[in-house]
PDB file of C-alpha atoms in Angstrom:
ATOM      1  CA  MET A 254     208.390 145.056 218.324  1.00 51.00           C
ATOM      2  CA  SER A 255     207.213 142.718 221.077  1.00 63.00           C
ATOM      3  CA  GLY A 256     204.335 141.414 218.740  1.00 68.00           C
ATOM      4  CA  LEU A 257     207.161 140.905 216.102  1.00 82.00           C
ATOM      5  CA  ASN A 258     209.259 138.963 218.325  1.00 85.00           C
ATOM      6  CA  VAL A 259     206.254 136.570 218.980  1.00 88.00           C
ATOM      7  CA  SER A 260     206.049 136.033 215.423  1.00 89.00           C
ATOM      8  CA  LEU A 261     209.665 135.434 214.915  1.00 91.00           C
ATOM      9  CA  GLY A 262     209.469 132.746 217.681  1.00 92.00           C
ATOM     10  CA  TYR A 263     206.638 131.322 215.719  1.00 94.00           C
ATOM     11  CA  PHE A 264     208.597 131.252 212.425  1.00 95.00           C
ATOM     12  CA  LEU A 265     211.514 129.680 214.057  1.00 95.00           C
ATOM     13  CA  ALA A 266     209.563 126.739 215.675  1.00 95.00           C
ATOM     14  CA  VAL A 267     207.631 126.058 212.494  1.00 95.00           C
ATOM     15  CA  VAL A 268     211.033 126.113 210.500  1.00 94.00           C
ATOM     16  CA  ALA A 269     212.626 124.007 213.090  1.00 94.00           C
ATOM     17  CA  PHE A 270     209.798 121.303 212.894  1.00 90.00           C
ATOM     18  CA  GLY A 271     209.847 121.182 209.245  1.00 89.00           C
ATOM     19  CA  GLY A 272     213.655 120.974 209.205  1.00 88.00           C
ATOM     20  CA  ALA A 273     213.550 118.115 211.510  1.00 88.00           C
ATOM     21  CA  PHE A 274     210.982 116.238 209.267  1.00 85.00           C
ATOM     22  CA  THR A 275     212.901 116.980 206.173  1.00 81.00           C
ATOM     23  CA  VAL A 276     216.163 115.496 207.568  1.00 81.00           C
ATOM     24  CA  PHE A 277     214.211 112.592 208.667  1.00 80.00           C
ATOM     25  CA  PHE A 278     212.731 111.870 205.262  1.00 76.00           C
ATOM     26  CA  ARG A 279     216.029 112.291 203.396  1.00 73.00           C
ATOM     27  CA  LYS A 280     217.487 109.358 205.471  1.00 75.00           C
ATOM     28  CA  TRP A 281     214.959 107.027 203.715  1.00 74.00           C
ATOM     29  CA  PRO A 282     214.837 107.785 199.875  1.00 67.00           C
ATOM     30  CA  ARG A 283     211.836 105.633 199.573  1.00 71.00           C
ATOM     31  CA  LEU A 284     209.884 108.169 201.579  1.00 72.00           C
ATOM     32  CA  SER A 285     211.198 111.148 199.603  1.00 74.00           C
ATOM     33  CA  VAL A 286     207.693 111.682 198.486  1.00 85.00           C
ATOM     34  CA  ALA A 287     206.794 112.222 201.970  1.00 87.00           C
ATOM     35  CA  ALA A 288     209.064 115.322 202.292  1.00 89.00           C
ATOM     36  CA  GLU A 289     206.524 117.260 200.468  1.00 93.00           C
ATOM     37  CA  PHE A 290     204.276 117.277 203.760  1.00 93.00           C
ATOM     38  CA  PRO A 291     206.812 119.381 205.957  1.00 93.00           C
ATOM     39  CA  ALA A 292     207.524 121.581 202.829  1.00 94.00           C
ATOM     40  CA  SER A 293     203.906 122.352 202.462  1.00 96.00           C
ATOM     41  CA  PHE A 294     203.363 122.566 206.107  1.00 96.00           C
ATOM     42  CA  VAL A 295     206.120 125.107 206.651  1.00 96.00           C
ATOM     43  CA  LEU A 296     205.174 127.289 203.718  1.00 96.00           C
ATOM     44  CA  VAL A 297     201.561 127.525 204.545  1.00 97.00           C
ATOM     45  CA  ALA A 298     201.955 128.001 208.383  1.00 96.00           C
ATOM     46  CA  CYS A 299     204.594 130.739 207.697  1.00 96.00           C
ATOM     47  CA  ARG A 300     202.466 132.375 204.935  1.00 96.00           C
ATOM     48  CA  LEU A 301     199.538 132.414 207.351  1.00 94.00           C
ATOM     49  CA  GLU A 302     201.470 134.410 209.972  1.00 93.00           C
ATOM     50  CA  VAL A 303     202.800 136.889 207.233  1.00 93.00           C
ATOM     51  CA  GLN A 304     199.190 137.318 205.999  1.00 90.00           C
ATOM     52  CA  THR A 305     198.235 138.257 209.559  1.00 88.00           C
ATOM     53  CA  ILE A 306     201.189 140.651 209.808  1.00 88.00           C
ATOM     54  CA  ILE A 307     200.223 142.382 206.399  1.00 86.00           C
ATOM     55  CA  GLU A 308     196.338 142.527 207.323  1.00 83.00           C
ATOM     56  CA  VAL A 309     196.660 143.860 211.042  1.00 82.00           C
ATOM     57  CA  GLY A 310     200.248 144.538 211.697  1.00 71.00           C
ATOM     58  CA  GLU A 311     200.134 147.928 210.117  1.00 68.00           C
ATOM     59  CA  TRP A 312     197.753 149.440 212.643  1.00 65.00           C
ATOM     60  CA  ALA A 313     198.099 146.992 215.396  1.00 59.00           C
ATOM     61  CA  GLY A 314     201.832 146.792 215.494  1.00 59.00           C
ATOM     62  CA  GLY A 315     203.185 149.659 213.408  1.00 63.00           C
ATOM     63  CA  LEU A 316     204.536 147.316 210.743  1.00 73.00           C
ATOM     64  CA  GLY A 317     204.666 149.034 207.198  1.00 77.00           C
ATOM     65  CA  PRO A 318     204.795 147.305 203.768  1.00 82.00           C
ATOM     66  CA  ASP A 319     208.445 147.423 203.829  1.00 86.00           C
ATOM     67  CA  VAL A 320     208.770 145.257 206.908  1.00 87.00           C
ATOM     68  CA  THR A 321     206.028 142.896 205.581  1.00 89.00           C
ATOM     69  CA  LEU A 322     207.757 142.454 202.196  1.00 93.00           C
ATOM     70  CA  THR A 323     211.009 141.694 203.925  1.00 94.00           C
ATOM     71  CA  ILE A 324     209.523 139.178 205.991  1.00 93.00           C
ATOM     72  CA  LEU A 325     207.821 137.531 203.080  1.00 95.00           C
ATOM     73  CA  PHE A 326     211.059 137.301 201.122  1.00 97.00           C
ATOM     74  CA  LEU A 327     212.972 135.990 204.284  1.00 96.00           C
ATOM     75  CA  VAL A 328     210.266 133.279 204.618  1.00 96.00           C
ATOM     76  CA  LEU A 329     210.191 132.290 201.016  1.00 96.00           C
ATOM     77  CA  LEU A 330     214.101 132.219 201.009  1.00 96.00           C
ATOM     78  CA  THR A 331     214.303 130.076 204.122  1.00 95.00           C
ATOM     79  CA  HIS A 332     211.656 127.646 202.954  1.00 95.00           C
ATOM     80  CA  GLY A 333     213.769 127.228 199.684  1.00 93.00           C
ATOM     81  CA  VAL A 334     216.925 126.364 201.789  1.00 92.00           C
ATOM     82  CA  ILE A 335     215.481 124.069 204.331  1.00 90.00           C
ATOM     83  CA  CYS A 336     213.133 122.274 201.821  1.00 86.00           C
ATOM     84  CA  ALA A 337     215.524 121.721 199.022  1.00 77.00           C
ATOM     85  CA  GLY A 338     214.400 118.912 196.917  1.00 79.00           C
ATOM     86  CA  ALA A 339     210.854 119.279 197.969  1.00 88.00           C
ATOM     87  CA  THR A 340     208.602 122.208 196.783  1.00 90.00           C
ATOM     88  CA  GLY A 341     205.422 121.985 198.648  1.00 93.00           C
ATOM     89  CA  ASN A 342     203.702 123.198 195.405  1.00 96.00           C
ATOM     90  CA  PRO A 343     201.276 120.957 193.445  1.00 96.00           C
ATOM     91  CA  SER A 344     201.955 122.797 190.334  1.00 96.00           C
ATOM     92  CA  LEU A 345     205.583 122.107 190.381  1.00 95.00           C
ATOM     93  CA  THR A 346     204.772 118.534 191.147  1.00 95.00           C
ATOM     94  CA  LEU A 347     202.420 118.337 187.996  1.00 96.00           C
ATOM     95  CA  MET A 348     205.343 119.962 185.975  1.00 96.00           C
ATOM     96  CA  ASN A 349     207.733 117.285 186.994  1.00 94.00           C
ATOM     97  CA  PHE A 350     205.079 114.710 186.019  1.00 95.00           C
ATOM     98  CA  LEU A 351     204.512 116.315 182.733  1.00 95.00           C
ATOM     99  CA  LEU A 352     208.391 116.423 182.024  1.00 93.00           C
ATOM    100  CA  LEU A 353     208.407 112.535 182.825  1.00 93.00           C
ATOM    101  CA  GLU A 354     210.620 112.925 185.850  1.00 91.00           C
ATOM    102  CA  THR A 355     208.054 111.332 188.139  1.00 91.00           C
ATOM    103  CA  HIS A 356     205.503 108.323 187.767  1.00 92.00           C
ATOM    104  CA  THR A 357     201.629 108.598 188.620  1.00 94.00           C
ATOM    105  CA  LEU A 358     201.717 106.967 191.969  1.00 94.00           C
ATOM    106  CA  PRO A 359     204.467 109.230 193.394  1.00 92.00           C
ATOM    107  CA  THR A 360     202.893 112.239 191.920  1.00 94.00           C
ATOM    108  CA  LEU A 361     199.447 111.397 193.512  1.00 95.00           C
ATOM    109  CA  LEU A 362     201.110 110.844 196.934  1.00 94.00           C
ATOM    110  CA  ALA A 363     202.965 113.931 196.724  1.00 94.00           C
ATOM    111  CA  LEU A 364     199.855 116.047 195.880  1.00 96.00           C
ATOM    112  CA  ALA A 365     198.044 114.440 198.934  1.00 96.00           C
ATOM    113  CA  ALA A 366     200.990 115.210 201.255  1.00 95.00           C
ATOM    114  CA  GLN A 367     201.064 118.761 200.126  1.00 96.00           C
ATOM    115  CA  PHE A 368     197.353 119.207 200.656  1.00 97.00           C
ATOM    116  CA  LEU A 369     197.538 117.481 203.944  1.00 96.00           C
ATOM    117  CA  GLY A 370     200.393 119.604 205.094  1.00 95.00           C
ATOM    118  CA  ALA A 371     198.332 122.725 204.073  1.00 96.00           C
ATOM    119  CA  HIS A 372     195.287 121.723 206.010  1.00 96.00           C
ATOM    120  CA  LEU A 373     197.482 120.825 209.251  1.00 96.00           C
ATOM    121  CA  ALA A 374     199.168 123.984 208.954  1.00 96.00           C
ATOM    122  CA  LEU A 375     195.749 125.767 208.936  1.00 93.00           C
ATOM    123  CA  LEU A 376     194.686 124.110 212.072  1.00 94.00           C
ATOM    124  CA  ALA A 377     198.085 124.771 213.703  1.00 94.00           C
ATOM    125  CA  ALA A 378     197.946 128.488 213.063  1.00 91.00           C
ATOM    126  CA  GLY A 379     194.388 128.705 214.172  1.00 89.00           C
ATOM    127  CA  TYR A 380     195.584 127.131 217.608  1.00 91.00           C
ATOM    128  CA  TYR A 381     198.431 129.618 217.744  1.00 91.00           C
ATOM    129  CA  TRP A 382     196.127 132.451 217.042  1.00 87.00           C
ATOM    130  CA  ALA A 383     193.752 131.450 219.877  1.00 86.00           C
ATOM    131  CA  LEU A 384     196.456 131.777 222.368  1.00 88.00           C
ATOM    132  CA  GLU A 385     196.367 135.496 221.779  1.00 85.00           C
ATOM    133  CA  LEU A 386     200.072 136.111 222.520  1.00 85.00           C
ATOM    134  CA  ASN A 387     199.896 139.730 221.184  1.00 82.00           C
ATOM    135  CA  ASP A 388     197.426 142.259 220.023  1.00 80.00           C
ATOM    136  CA  MET A 389     197.719 141.075 216.318  1.00 82.00           C
ATOM    137  CA  HIS A 390     196.655 137.635 217.410  1.00 82.00           C
ATOM    138  CA  MET A 391     193.784 138.926 219.508  1.00 83.00           C
ATOM    139  CA  ILE A 392     192.398 140.798 216.532  1.00 82.00           C
ATOM    140  CA  LYS A 393     193.145 137.900 214.056  1.00 79.00           C
ATOM    141  CA  ASN A 394     191.340 135.443 216.416  1.00 79.00           C
ATOM    142  CA  LEU A 395     188.357 137.761 216.488  1.00 77.00           C
ATOM    143  CA  MET A 396     188.391 138.201 212.751  1.00 73.00           C
ATOM    144  CA  SER A 397     189.042 134.429 211.828  1.00 65.00           C
ATOM    145  CA  ARG A 398     185.544 133.750 211.032  1.00 63.00           C
ATOM    146  CA  GLU A 399     185.201 136.858 208.727  1.00 71.00           C
ATOM    147  CA  CYS A 400     188.608 136.798 207.135  1.00 79.00           C
ATOM    148  CA  SER A 401     189.088 138.966 203.852  1.00 83.00           C
ATOM    149  CA  THR A 402     189.409 136.800 200.879  1.00 89.00           C
ATOM    150  CA  ALA A 403     192.706 137.396 198.649  1.00 92.00           C
ATOM    151  CA  LEU A 404     190.461 137.246 195.519  1.00 94.00           C
ATOM    152  CA  ARG A 405     189.244 140.762 195.005  1.00 94.00           C
ATOM    153  CA  VAL A 406     188.177 140.550 191.256  1.00 95.00           C
ATOM    154  CA  SER A 407     185.844 138.662 189.374  1.00 95.00           C
ATOM    155  CA  LEU A 408     186.422 134.927 188.477  1.00 95.00           C
ATOM    156  CA  VAL A 409     187.495 135.672 184.822  1.00 96.00           C
ATOM    157  CA  GLN A 410     190.012 138.284 185.942  1.00 96.00           C
ATOM    158  CA  GLY A 411     191.262 136.054 188.769  1.00 96.00           C
ATOM    159  CA  VAL A 412     191.947 133.200 186.363  1.00 97.00           C
ATOM    160  CA  PHE A 413     193.563 135.665 183.835  1.00 97.00           C
ATOM    161  CA  SER A 414     195.692 137.092 186.712  1.00 96.00           C
ATOM    162  CA  GLU A 415     196.900 133.791 188.251  1.00 97.00           C
ATOM    163  CA  CYS A 416     197.465 132.331 184.716  1.00 97.00           C
ATOM    164  CA  VAL A 417     199.630 135.133 183.599  1.00 97.00           C
ATOM    165  CA  CYS A 418     201.736 135.443 186.696  1.00 97.00           C
ATOM    166  CA  ALA A 419     202.030 131.666 186.825  1.00 97.00           C
ATOM    167  CA  PHE A 420     203.253 131.732 183.153  1.00 97.00           C
ATOM    168  CA  ILE A 421     206.009 134.262 183.714  1.00 97.00           C
ATOM    169  CA  PHE A 422     207.043 132.850 186.863  1.00 97.00           C
ATOM    170  CA  TYR A 423     207.283 129.235 185.613  1.00 96.00           C
ATOM    171  CA  LEU A 424     209.163 130.330 182.655  1.00 96.00           C
ATOM    172  CA  ILE A 425     211.713 132.058 185.108  1.00 96.00           C
ATOM    173  CA  TYR A 426     211.712 128.950 187.149  1.00 95.00           C
ATOM    174  CA  ILE A 427     212.425 126.520 184.349  1.00 94.00           C
ATOM    175  CA  SER A 428     215.288 128.662 183.058  1.00 93.00           C
ATOM    176  CA  LEU A 429     216.818 128.682 186.519  1.00 92.00           C
ATOM    177  CA  LYS A 430     216.254 124.852 187.119  1.00 88.00           C
ATOM    178  CA  CYS A 431     219.856 123.821 186.316  1.00 86.00           C
ATOM    179  CA  ARG A 432     221.483 127.004 187.988  1.00 89.00           C
ATOM    180  CA  SER A 433     223.196 126.782 191.276  1.00 90.00           C
ATOM    181  CA  ALA A 434     221.044 126.902 194.456  1.00 87.00           C
ATOM    182  CA  LEU A 435     222.855 129.916 195.417  1.00 91.00           C
ATOM    183  CA  ILE A 436     221.304 131.717 192.478  1.00 93.00           C
ATOM    184  CA  ARG A 437     218.173 129.886 191.908  1.00 94.00           C
ATOM    185  CA  VAL A 438     216.652 130.158 195.507  1.00 94.00           C
ATOM    186  CA  PRO A 439     217.097 133.845 196.191  1.00 96.00           C
ATOM    187  CA  LEU A 440     215.862 134.747 192.799  1.00 96.00           C
ATOM    188  CA  VAL A 441     212.828 132.566 193.034  1.00 96.00           C
ATOM    189  CA  ALA A 442     212.054 134.136 196.482  1.00 96.00           C
ATOM    190  CA  ALA A 443     212.383 137.445 195.082  1.00 97.00           C
ATOM    191  CA  VAL A 444     209.989 136.882 192.042  1.00 97.00           C
ATOM    192  CA  LEU A 445     207.459 135.306 194.232  1.00 97.00           C
ATOM    193  CA  THR A 446     207.614 138.308 196.641  1.00 96.00           C
ATOM    194  CA  PHE A 447     207.218 140.652 193.788  1.00 96.00           C
ATOM    195  CA  PHE A 448     204.361 138.879 192.343  1.00 96.00           C
ATOM    196  CA  SER A 449     202.577 138.753 195.790  1.00 95.00           C
ATOM    197  CA  HIS A 450     202.882 142.379 196.207  1.00 93.00           C
ATOM    198  CA  ALA A 451     202.029 143.349 192.333  1.00 94.00           C
ATOM    199  CA  ALA A 452     198.874 141.208 192.447  1.00 95.00           C
ATOM    200  CA  SER A 453     197.730 142.058 195.933  1.00 92.00           C
ATOM    201  CA  ASP A 454     194.728 143.872 194.641  1.00 92.00           C
ATOM    202  CA  TYR A 455     193.821 141.014 192.373  1.00 95.00           C
ATOM    203  CA  THR A 456     194.459 137.473 193.592  1.00 95.00           C
ATOM    204  CA  SER A 457     197.742 137.905 195.508  1.00 94.00           C
ATOM    205  CA  ALA A 458     199.333 135.568 193.028  1.00 94.00           C
ATOM    206  CA  PHE A 459     199.834 132.512 195.245  1.00 95.00           C
ATOM    207  CA  LEU A 460     200.909 130.329 192.164  1.00 95.00           C
ATOM    208  CA  ASN A 461     200.557 127.464 194.310  1.00 96.00           C
ATOM    209  CA  PRO A 462     197.153 125.426 194.845  1.00 96.00           C
ATOM    210  CA  SER A 463     197.898 124.056 198.260  1.00 96.00           C
ATOM    211  CA  LEU A 464     199.100 127.469 199.535  1.00 97.00           C
ATOM    212  CA  ALA A 465     195.919 129.199 198.141  1.00 96.00           C
ATOM    213  CA  TYR A 466     193.886 126.320 199.837  1.00 96.00           C
ATOM    214  CA  GLY A 467     195.333 127.353 203.249  1.00 94.00           C
ATOM    215  CA  LEU A 468     195.281 131.017 203.020  1.00 94.00           C
ATOM    216  CA  THR A 469     191.964 131.824 201.222  1.00 93.00           C
ATOM    217  CA  PHE A 470     189.557 129.006 200.576  1.00 93.00           C
ATOM    218  CA  TYR A 471     187.989 129.214 203.955  1.00 89.00           C
ATOM    219  CA  CYS A 472     187.260 132.888 203.655  1.00 89.00           C
ATOM    220  CA  PRO A 473     183.698 133.970 202.603  1.00 87.00           C
ATOM    221  CA  GLY A 474     182.885 135.615 199.365  1.00 87.00           C
ATOM    222  CA  PHE A 475     183.282 132.744 197.070  1.00 93.00           C
ATOM    223  CA  THR A 476     182.476 129.086 196.858  1.00 94.00           C
ATOM    224  CA  PHE A 477     185.011 126.289 197.016  1.00 95.00           C
ATOM    225  CA  THR A 478     184.512 125.550 193.351  1.00 95.00           C
ATOM    226  CA  GLU A 479     185.068 129.202 192.553  1.00 96.00           C
ATOM    227  CA  TYR A 480     188.381 129.311 194.581  1.00 97.00           C
ATOM    228  CA  SER A 481     189.457 126.216 192.786  1.00 96.00           C
ATOM    229  CA  VAL A 482     188.906 127.523 189.368  1.00 97.00           C
ATOM    230  CA  VAL A 483     191.158 130.506 190.070  1.00 97.00           C
ATOM    231  CA  TYR A 484     193.692 129.074 192.297  1.00 97.00           C
ATOM    232  CA  TRP A 485     194.037 125.677 191.001  1.00 96.00           C
ATOM    233  CA  LEU A 486     193.154 125.805 187.379  1.00 96.00           C
ATOM    234  CA  GLY A 487     194.812 129.225 186.809  1.00 96.00           C
ATOM    235  CA  PRO A 488     198.476 128.356 187.906  1.00 96.00           C
ATOM    236  CA  ILE A 489     198.170 124.926 186.128  1.00 96.00           C
ATOM    237  CA  ILE A 490     197.333 126.386 182.800  1.00 97.00           C
ATOM    238  CA  GLY A 491     200.037 129.060 183.088  1.00 97.00           C
ATOM    239  CA  MET A 492     202.532 126.370 184.057  1.00 97.00           C
ATOM    240  CA  THR A 493     201.593 124.240 181.255  1.00 96.00           C
ATOM    241  CA  LEU A 494     201.829 127.240 178.831  1.00 96.00           C
ATOM    242  CA  ALA A 495     205.176 128.106 180.062  1.00 96.00           C
ATOM    243  CA  LEU A 496     206.383 124.530 179.775  1.00 94.00           C
ATOM    244  CA  LEU A 497     205.174 124.345 176.038  1.00 94.00           C
ATOM    245  CA  LEU A 498     206.781 127.529 175.261  1.00 94.00           C
ATOM    246  CA  TYR A 499     210.123 126.807 176.717  1.00 93.00           C
ATOM    247  CA  MET A 500     210.501 123.210 175.448  1.00 90.00           C
ATOM    248  CA  GLY A 501     208.174 123.403 172.300  1.00 89.00           C
ATOM    249  CA  HIS A 502     206.187 120.343 173.691  1.00 89.00           C
ATOM    250  CA  ILE A 503     204.984 118.600 176.684  1.00 92.00           C
ATOM    251  CA  PRO A 504     206.937 115.333 176.953  1.00 91.00           C
ATOM    252  CA  ARG A 505     204.031 113.461 178.842  1.00 92.00           C
ATOM    253  CA  ILE A 506     201.552 114.348 176.047  1.00 89.00           C
ATOM    254  CA  PHE A 507     203.574 115.031 172.936  1.00 83.00           C
ATOM    255  CA  THR A 508     206.712 113.332 171.590  1.00 80.00           C
ATOM    256  CA  LYS A 509     207.010 115.594 168.695  1.00 81.00           C
ATOM    257  CA  ASN A 510     208.169 119.190 169.161  1.00 81.00           C
ATOM    258  CA  LEU A 511     205.315 121.387 168.260  1.00 78.00           C
ATOM    259  CA  LEU A 512     206.983 124.826 168.115  1.00 81.00           C
ATOM    260  CA  TYR A 513     210.858 124.355 167.382  1.00 79.00           C
ATOM    261  CA  SER A 514     212.754 122.586 164.697  1.00 72.00           C
ATOM    262  CA  GLN A 515     214.455 119.277 165.697  1.00 61.00           C
ATOM    263  CA  LYS A 516     217.219 119.760 163.346  1.00 54.00           C
ATOM    264  CA  THR A 517     220.562 120.179 164.761  1.00 45.00           C
ATOM    265  CA  ARG A 518     223.778 121.610 163.446  1.00 41.00           C
ATOM    266  CA  PHE A 519     227.174 120.129 164.302  1.00 41.00           C
ATOM    267  CA  ARG A 520     230.363 122.294 164.072  1.00 46.00           C
ATOM    268  CA  LEU A 521     233.638 120.395 163.578  1.00 45.00           C
ATOM    269  CA  PRO A 522     236.426 121.734 165.382  1.00 49.00           C
ATOM    270  CA  LYS A 523     239.200 123.528 163.392  1.00 51.00           C
ATOM    271  CA  GLY A 524     241.545 121.353 161.608  1.00 52.00           C
ATOM    272  CA  GLU A 525     238.987 118.574 161.202  1.00 47.00           C
ATOM    273  CA  GLY A 526     237.252 119.819 158.325  1.00 47.00           C
ATOM    274  CA  ASP A 527     240.689 120.536 156.407  1.00 50.00           C
ATOM    275  CA  LYS A 528     241.793 116.941 157.130  1.00 48.00           C
ATOM    276  CA  LYS A 529     238.716 115.545 155.593  1.00 45.00           C
ATOM    277  CA  LYS A 530     239.160 117.718 152.562  1.00 47.00           C
ATOM    278  CA  LYS A 531     242.675 116.222 152.043  1.00 47.00           C
TER     279      LYS A 531
END
């Protein structure tokens, strides 16, 4: 448990850092795009520690799958709460762009902030592991150059896996978009936890290009281009298809609804029709 306490302290420090930056950026609406930086940093930094617990926690700290899944869910839930309004997910940023909710320049700045946050989180986690505060981190530090990739299938299978998981997830996400945060945030965290566990033998279903960049792009086994095809192209295709199916068109590209009829039917209240007949 001492090793888990060290990880808990790390989680609290990362969340406090991200929360402080989020509050700071919220005070200046013009800097709202910059809020994507702490959102991405917190998500990647915490997921890197969760990944460490999953990889070596079971035989170095006696932590089973039930513990790691609970920790992952709590991390995703906490991230959704403290980073409300910022996603730390390039796919969601692109979705808002396709929905005409953001313009080109803010979208590009948000994407840059997300990948910058992911890269700095990777550096911060590397420094943290180098301290070797427990057995897990000592092993992780030794394994850092020979980490195991999350992509455990071929490129075609990897793209298909990420695309299908992204398609289902973003359909759920869009349908929950107008719901209360009390319902939306826990459900999104639960769905992401489920996909991460279900696809652990395939791609781990990150469904987030900047998260995948921080968690697996530096691992040997595939080139940067191959990782990009699976973890960047796959989720974006899945998100685009989900948006098309849900709305019938993509506002940024098509003004005409391609799937559903534009006809609307108006029902008159009772009594109105009788008055008109008279």
